[in-house]
Amino acid sequence: MLYFNNIPIDESCVELIFDDNIGNKIKDSLKTLSDKQICNVKLERGMNILIKTPTYFTNFDDYNNYPSIWSNVNTTNQDGLKGSANRLNGETKIKIPMSELKPYKRYVFSKIQKIL
């Protein structure tokens, strides 16, 4: 996981916003990369890319700034993301802190789930 000033900036945690011209340059660059990771694309002068970092994020290990209530989750750390961290038991619910969200602002909710 990549961090900058204690903010997760890993490819799976951020939203990248750019125009079509920059998008085409990035696609061309990705074709030449063996790992196909956008974070490894060489930046060029004049590329305007907005990186939106997460407002709330947890990696189930040592980083958690998410003021939420989870249900049906085993909160015992089990080797973090390498093992079965916070194994879900049945239906899991996340209570989003609506009072912390601002009106007329766009929010993106995403997750990565590992099925065992």
Coordinates of N, CA and C in Angstrom, one line a residue, residues 18-101:
F18 N -8.8 12.9 -15.5 CA -8.0 13.5 -16.6 C -8.9 13.6 -17.8
D19 N -8.4 14.4 -18.8 CA -9.2 14.6 -20.0 C -8.9 13.4 -21.0
D20 N -9.6 13.4 -22.1 CA -9.4 12.4 -23.1 C -8.0 12.3 -23.7
N21 N -7.4 13.4 -23.9 CA -6.0 13.4 -24.5 C -5.0 12.8 -23.5
I22 N -5.1 13.1 -22.3 CA -4.2 12.5 -21.3 C -4.6 11.0 -21.1
G23 N -5.9 10.7 -21.2 CA -6.3 9.3 -21.1 C -5.7 8.4 -22.2
N24 N -5.7 9.0 -23.4 CA -5.1 8.3 -24.6 C -3.6 8.0 -24.4
K25 N -2.9 9.1 -23.8 CA -1.5 8.9 -23.6 C -1.3 7.8 -22.5
I26 N -2.1 7.8 -21.5 CA -2.0 6.8 -20.4 C -2.2 5.4 -21.0
K27 N -3.3 5.3 -21.8 CA -3.5 4.0 -22.4 C -2.4 3.5 -23.3
D28 N -1.8 4.4 -24.1 CA -0.6 4.0 -24.9 C 0.6 3.6 -24.0
S29 N 0.8 4.3 -22.9 CA 1.9 4.0 -22.0 C 1.6 2.6 -21.3
L30 N 0.4 2.3 -20.9 CA 0.1 1.1 -20.3 C 0.3 -0.1 -21.2
K31 N 0.2 0.1 -22.5 CA 0.4 -1.0 -23.4 C 1.9 -1.5 -23.3
T32 N 2.8 -0.6 -23.0 CA 4.2 -0.9 -23.0 C 4.7 -1.5 -21.6
L33 N 3.8 -1.3 -20.6 CA 4.2 -1.8 -19.3 C 3.8 -3.2 -19.0
S34 N 4.7 -4.0 -18.5 CA 4.4 -5.4 -18.2 C 3.4 -5.6 -17.1
D35 N 3.5 -4.7 -16.1 CA 2.6 -4.9 -14.9 C 1.2 -4.2 -15.1
K36 N 1.1 -3.3 -16.1 CA -0.2 -2.6 -16.4 C -0.7 -1.8 -15.3
Q37 N 0.2 -1.3 -14.4 CA -0.2 -0.5 -13.3 C -0.1 1.0 -13.7
I38 N -1.2 1.7 -13.5 CA -1.3 3.1 -13.9 C -0.3 4.0 -13.0
C39 N 0.0 3.5 -11.8 CA 1.0 4.3 -11.0 C 2.4 4.2 -11.5
N40 N 2.7 3.3 -12.5 CA 4.0 3.2 -13.1 C 4.1 3.9 -14.4
V41 N 3.1 4.6 -14.8 CA 3.1 5.4 -16.1 C 4.0 6.6 -15.9
K42 N 4.9 6.8 -16.8 CA 5.8 8.0 -16.7 C 5.0 9.3 -17.0
L43 N 5.1 10.2 -16.1 CA 4.4 11.5 -16.2 C 5.2 12.4 -17.1
E44 N 4.5 13.2 -17.9 CA 5.1 14.1 -18.9 C 4.7 15.5 -18.5
R45 N 5.5 16.5 -18.9 CA 5.2 17.9 -18.6 C 3.9 18.2 -19.3
G46 N 3.0 18.9 -18.6 CA 1.7 19.3 -19.2 C 0.6 18.3 -18.9
M47 N 0.9 17.2 -18.3 CA -0.2 16.3 -17.9 C -0.9 16.8 -16.7
N48 N -2.2 17.1 -16.8 CA -3.0 17.6 -15.7 C -3.8 16.4 -15.2
I49 N -3.5 15.9 -14.1 CA -4.2 14.7 -13.5 C -4.6 15.1 -12.1
L50 N -5.9 15.0 -11.8 CA -6.4 15.2 -10.4 C -6.4 13.9 -9.7
I51 N -5.8 13.8 -8.6 CA -5.9 12.6 -7.8 C -6.7 12.9 -6.6
K52 N -7.9 12.2 -6.5 CA -8.8 12.4 -5.4 C -8.6 11.2 -4.4
T53 N -8.2 11.6 -3.2 CA -7.9 10.6 -2.2 C -9.1 10.3 -1.4
P54 N -9.1 9.2 -0.7 CA -10.3 8.8 0.1 C -10.6 9.7 1.3
T55 N -11.8 10.0 1.6 CA -12.2 10.7 2.8 C -12.1 9.8 4.0
Y56 N -12.6 8.6 3.8 CA -12.5 7.5 4.8 C -11.9 6.3 4.2
F57 N -11.0 5.7 5.0 CA -10.3 4.5 4.4 C -9.9 3.6 5.6
T58 N -10.1 2.3 5.4 CA -9.5 1.3 6.4 C -8.9 0.2 5.6
N59 N -7.7 -0.3 6.0 CA -7.1 -1.4 5.4 C -7.2 -2.6 6.3
F60 N -8.0 -2.5 7.4 CA -8.2 -3.6 8.4 C -6.9 -4.0 9.2
D61 N -5.9 -3.2 9.0 CA -4.7 -3.4 9.7 C -4.4 -2.3 10.7
D62 N -3.4 -1.4 10.3 CA -3.0 -0.3 11.2 C -3.6 1.0 10.8
Y63 N -4.3 1.1 9.6 CA -4.8 2.3 9.2 C -6.3 2.3 9.2
N64 N -7.0 3.2 9.9 CA -8.4 3.3 9.9 C -8.8 4.7 10.4
N65 N -9.5 5.4 9.5 CA -10.0 6.7 9.9 C -11.5 6.7 9.6
Y66 N -12.1 5.5 9.5 CA -13.5 5.4 9.2 C -14.4 5.4 10.4
P67 N -15.1 6.4 10.7 CA -16.0 6.5 11.9 C -17.3 5.7 11.7
S68 N -17.3 4.4 11.6 CA -18.4 3.7 11.2 C -18.8 2.6 12.2
I69 N -19.9 2.0 12.0 CA -20.4 0.9 12.8 C -20.5 -0.3 11.8
W70 N -19.8 -1.4 12.1 CA -19.9 -2.6 11.2 C -20.7 -3.6 12.0
S71 N -21.4 -4.4 11.2 CA -22.1 -5.5 11.9 C -21.7 -6.8 11.2
N72 N -21.8 -7.9 11.9 CA -21.4 -9.3 11.4 C -20.0 -9.3 10.9
V73 N -19.1 -8.6 11.6 CA -17.7 -8.6 11.1 C -16.8 -9.1 12.3
N74 N -15.9 -10.0 12.0 CA -14.9 -10.5 13.0 C -13.8 -9.4 13.0
T75 N -13.8 -8.6 14.0 CA -12.8 -7.5 14.1 C -11.4 -7.9 14.6
T76 N -11.2 -9.1 14.8 CA -9.9 -9.6 15.3 C -9.0 -9.6 14.1
N77 N -7.8 -8.9 14.2 CA -6.9 -8.8 13.1 C -6.3 -10.2 12.8
Q78 N -6.5 -10.7 11.6 CA -6.0 -12.0 11.2 C -5.0 -11.9 10.1
D79 N -3.8 -11.3 10.4 CA -2.8 -11.0 9.4 C -3.2 -10.1 8.3
G80 N -4.1 -9.2 8.7 CA -4.5 -8.1 7.8 C -5.0 -8.6 6.4
L81 N -4.6 -7.8 5.4 CA -5.0 -8.1 4.0 C -4.3 -9.4 3.5
K82 N -3.3 -9.9 4.2 CA -2.6 -11.1 3.7 C -3.4 -12.3 4.1
G83 N -4.2 -12.2 5.1 CA -5.0 -13.4 5.5 C -6.5 -13.2 5.4
S84 N -7.2 -13.4 6.4 CA -8.7 -13.2 6.3 C -9.1 -12.1 7.3
A85 N -8.6 -10.9 7.1 CA -8.8 -9.8 8.0 C -10.3 -9.5 8.0
N86 N -10.8 -9.3 9.2 CA -12.2 -8.9 9.3 C -13.2 -9.7 8.5
R87 N -13.1 -11.0 8.7 CA -13.9 -12.0 7.9 C -15.4 -11.6 8.1
L88 N -16.1 -11.6 7.0 CA -17.5 -11.3 7.1 C -18.3 -12.6 7.4
N89 N -19.3 -12.4 8.2 CA -20.2 -13.5 8.6 C -21.6 -13.2 8.2
G90 N -22.0 -13.7 7.0 CA -23.4 -13.4 6.6 C -23.4 -12.0 6.0
E91 N -24.6 -11.4 6.1 CA -24.8 -10.1 5.6 C -24.1 -9.0 6.5
T92 N -23.3 -8.2 5.8 CA -22.6 -7.2 6.6 C -23.1 -5.8 6.2
K93 N -23.2 -5.0 7.2 CA -23.7 -3.6 7.0 C -22.7 -2.6 7.4
I94 N -22.6 -1.5 6.7 CA -21.8 -0.4 7.1 C -22.7 0.8 7.3
K95 N -22.6 1.4 8.4 CA -23.3 2.7 8.7 C -22.4 3.9 8.3
I96 N -22.8 4.5 7.2 CA -22.1 5.7 6.7 C -22.4 6.9 7.6
P97 N -21.4 7.6 8.0 CA -21.7 8.8 8.9 C -22.2 10.0 8.1
M98 N -23.5 10.0 7.9 CA -24.1 11.0 7.0 C -23.9 12.4 7.5
S99 N -23.8 12.6 8.8 CA -23.5 14.0 9.3 C -22.1 14.5 8.9
E100 N -21.2 13.6 8.5 CA -19.9 14.0 8.1 C -19.9 14.4 6.6
L101 N -20.9 14.0 5.8 CA -20.9 14.2 4.4 C -21.5 15.6 4.1

